């Protein structure tokens, strides 16, 4: 007998749809959300690899049997959480005003603050995504790339407005990708920067290469 997880297409942006086209009921959506929320909560207090199915089920107020109707593993549940995070990452692309003036230090710092704020708010989930991506799980490599793409959108826009530089041999998209990877790594390790300076100094320091790179693109 096929289980629910065999017939459900995961779609966190809209109604859950079965393979045969049927719309899954509201109760299913609510339970699925509870499982995702439960895992997100657990990630705030313990490493991903320490979390078991029974922990998620208990936190969600349901049973492991119910969990397995929706997910085949803790990694599947993390996928649900990751999809919600991708939806929330749209806030990283919504600051058009900052993108317009990112050629200046103040606007660049605003974009950096926005990215760092998002990474700090969701650091537990991002840490779990990074760990799975580093182990070669293509599902989470894709999620990480989507997050970086959203975070890099203001840089892409700024470089498009800047126009090509006669001095640059680097494609703007490649340069934007390198910058956002640098910023995301710095955001992940910001708390460890105290050996060299304050988090505020780190962000100010990063604003300069962002502006210089955009001007040189």
Coordinates of C-alpha atoms in Angstrom, one line a residue, residues 36-177:
X36 CA 8.0 21.9 10.0
X37 CA 7.6 24.3 12.9
X38 CA 8.6 21.5 15.4
X39 CA 11.8 20.8 13.6
X40 CA 12.6 24.5 13.3
X41 CA 12.1 24.9 17.1
X42 CA 14.3 21.9 17.9
X43 CA 17.1 23.2 15.7
X44 CA 17.3 26.3 17.9
X45 CA 18.5 24.2 20.8
X46 CA 20.3 21.2 19.4
X47 CA 22.4 20.0 16.4
X48 CA 20.5 18.6 13.4
X49 CA 22.1 15.2 13.6
X50 CA 20.9 14.8 17.2
X51 CA 17.3 15.3 16.3
X52 CA 15.2 12.1 15.8
X53 CA 11.8 11.5 14.3
X54 CA 10.3 10.9 17.8
X55 CA 11.6 14.3 18.9
X56 CA 9.9 16.1 16.1
X57 CA 6.7 14.1 16.6
X58 CA 6.7 14.8 20.3
X59 CA 7.3 18.6 19.7
X60 CA 4.5 18.7 17.2
X61 CA 2.1 16.9 19.5
X62 CA 1.7 13.9 17.2
X63 CA 3.2 10.4 16.7
X64 CA 6.1 9.0 14.7
X65 CA 3.5 7.1 12.7
X66 CA 1.9 10.4 11.7
X67 CA 5.3 11.8 10.9
X68 CA 6.1 9.0 8.4
X69 CA 2.8 9.8 6.6
X70 CA 4.4 13.1 5.5
X71 CA 8.2 12.5 5.6
X72 CA 10.4 9.5 5.2
X73 CA 13.3 11.0 7.2
X74 CA 14.4 14.0 9.3
X75 CA 16.0 15.3 6.1
X76 CA 12.6 15.4 4.4
X77 CA 11.2 17.4 7.3
X78 CA 14.2 19.8 6.9
X79 CA 13.2 20.2 3.3
X80 CA 9.8 21.5 4.4
X81 CA 11.5 24.0 6.7
X82 CA 13.9 25.0 3.9
X83 CA 11.1 25.7 1.5
X84 CA 9.5 28.1 4.0
X85 CA 12.9 29.8 4.4
X86 CA 13.2 30.3 0.6
X87 CA 9.8 32.0 0.7
X88 CA 11.0 34.3 3.4
X89 CA 14.2 35.2 1.6
X90 CA 12.1 37.4 -0.7
X91 CA 12.7 40.1 1.9
X92 CA 16.3 40.2 0.8
X93 CA 15.3 41.3 -2.7
X94 CA 12.6 43.8 -1.7
X95 CA 14.8 46.8 -0.8
X96 CA 14.9 48.5 -4.2
X97 CA 16.0 51.8 -2.7
X98 CA 19.2 50.3 -1.2
X99 CA 19.9 48.5 -4.5
X100 CA 19.5 51.8 -6.3
X101 CA 22.3 53.5 -4.3
X102 CA 24.4 50.5 -3.5
X103 CA 27.4 52.2 -5.1
X104 CA 27.7 54.2 -1.9
X105 CA 28.9 53.0 1.4
X106 CA 25.7 53.8 3.3
X107 CA 23.5 51.8 0.9
X108 CA 26.0 49.0 0.8
X109 CA 26.0 48.8 4.6
X110 CA 22.2 48.6 4.5
X111 CA 22.2 45.7 2.1
X112 CA 24.9 43.9 4.3
X113 CA 22.8 44.6 7.5
X114 CA 19.7 43.1 5.8
X115 CA 21.6 39.9 4.8
X116 CA 23.3 39.6 8.2
X117 CA 20.0 40.1 9.9
X118 CA 18.3 37.4 7.9
X119 CA 21.2 34.9 8.5
X120 CA 21.1 35.6 12.2
X121 CA 17.4 35.2 12.5
X122 CA 17.5 31.8 10.7
X123 CA 21.0 30.7 11.7
X124 CA 19.9 27.4 13.2
X125 CA 18.1 26.3 10.0
X126 CA 20.8 27.7 7.7
X127 CA 23.4 25.8 9.7
X128 CA 21.5 22.6 9.1
X129 CA 21.1 23.4 5.4
X130 CA 24.8 24.1 5.1
X131 CA 25.8 20.9 6.8
X132 CA 23.6 18.8 4.5
X133 CA 24.8 20.7 1.5
X134 CA 28.5 20.2 2.5
X135 CA 27.7 16.4 2.7
X136 CA 26.7 16.5 -1.0
X137 CA 22.9 16.3 -0.6
X138 CA 21.7 18.0 -3.8
X139 CA 18.4 19.0 -2.3
X140 CA 20.2 21.3 0.1
X141 CA 22.8 22.4 -2.3
X142 CA 19.9 23.7 -4.4
X143 CA 18.3 25.4 -1.4
X144 CA 21.6 27.1 -0.4
X145 CA 22.0 28.4 -4.0
X146 CA 18.5 29.8 -4.0
X147 CA 19.2 31.6 -0.7
X148 CA 22.4 33.1 -2.1
X149 CA 20.7 34.0 -5.3
X150 CA 18.0 36.0 -3.3
X151 CA 20.7 37.7 -1.2
X152 CA 22.7 38.6 -4.3
X153 CA 19.8 40.2 -6.2
X154 CA 20.6 43.7 -4.9
X155 CA 24.2 43.3 -6.1
X156 CA 23.1 42.0 -9.5
X157 CA 20.8 45.0 -9.9
X158 CA 23.5 47.5 -8.9
X159 CA 25.9 46.1 -11.4
X160 CA 23.3 46.2 -14.1
X161 CA 22.7 49.9 -13.4
X162 CA 26.4 50.5 -13.3
X163 CA 27.0 49.2 -16.7
X164 CA 30.0 47.3 -18.0
X165 CA 33.5 48.7 -17.1
X166 CA 36.2 48.8 -19.8
X167 CA 38.7 47.8 -17.1
X168 CA 36.9 44.6 -16.0
X169 CA 37.3 41.2 -17.5
X170 CA 35.0 39.6 -14.9
X171 CA 31.4 38.9 -15.7
X172 CA 29.1 40.9 -13.3
X173 CA 27.1 37.9 -12.4
X174 CA 30.2 35.9 -11.4
X175 CA 31.4 38.9 -9.3
X176 CA 28.0 39.3 -7.6
X177 CA 28.1 35.5 -6.8

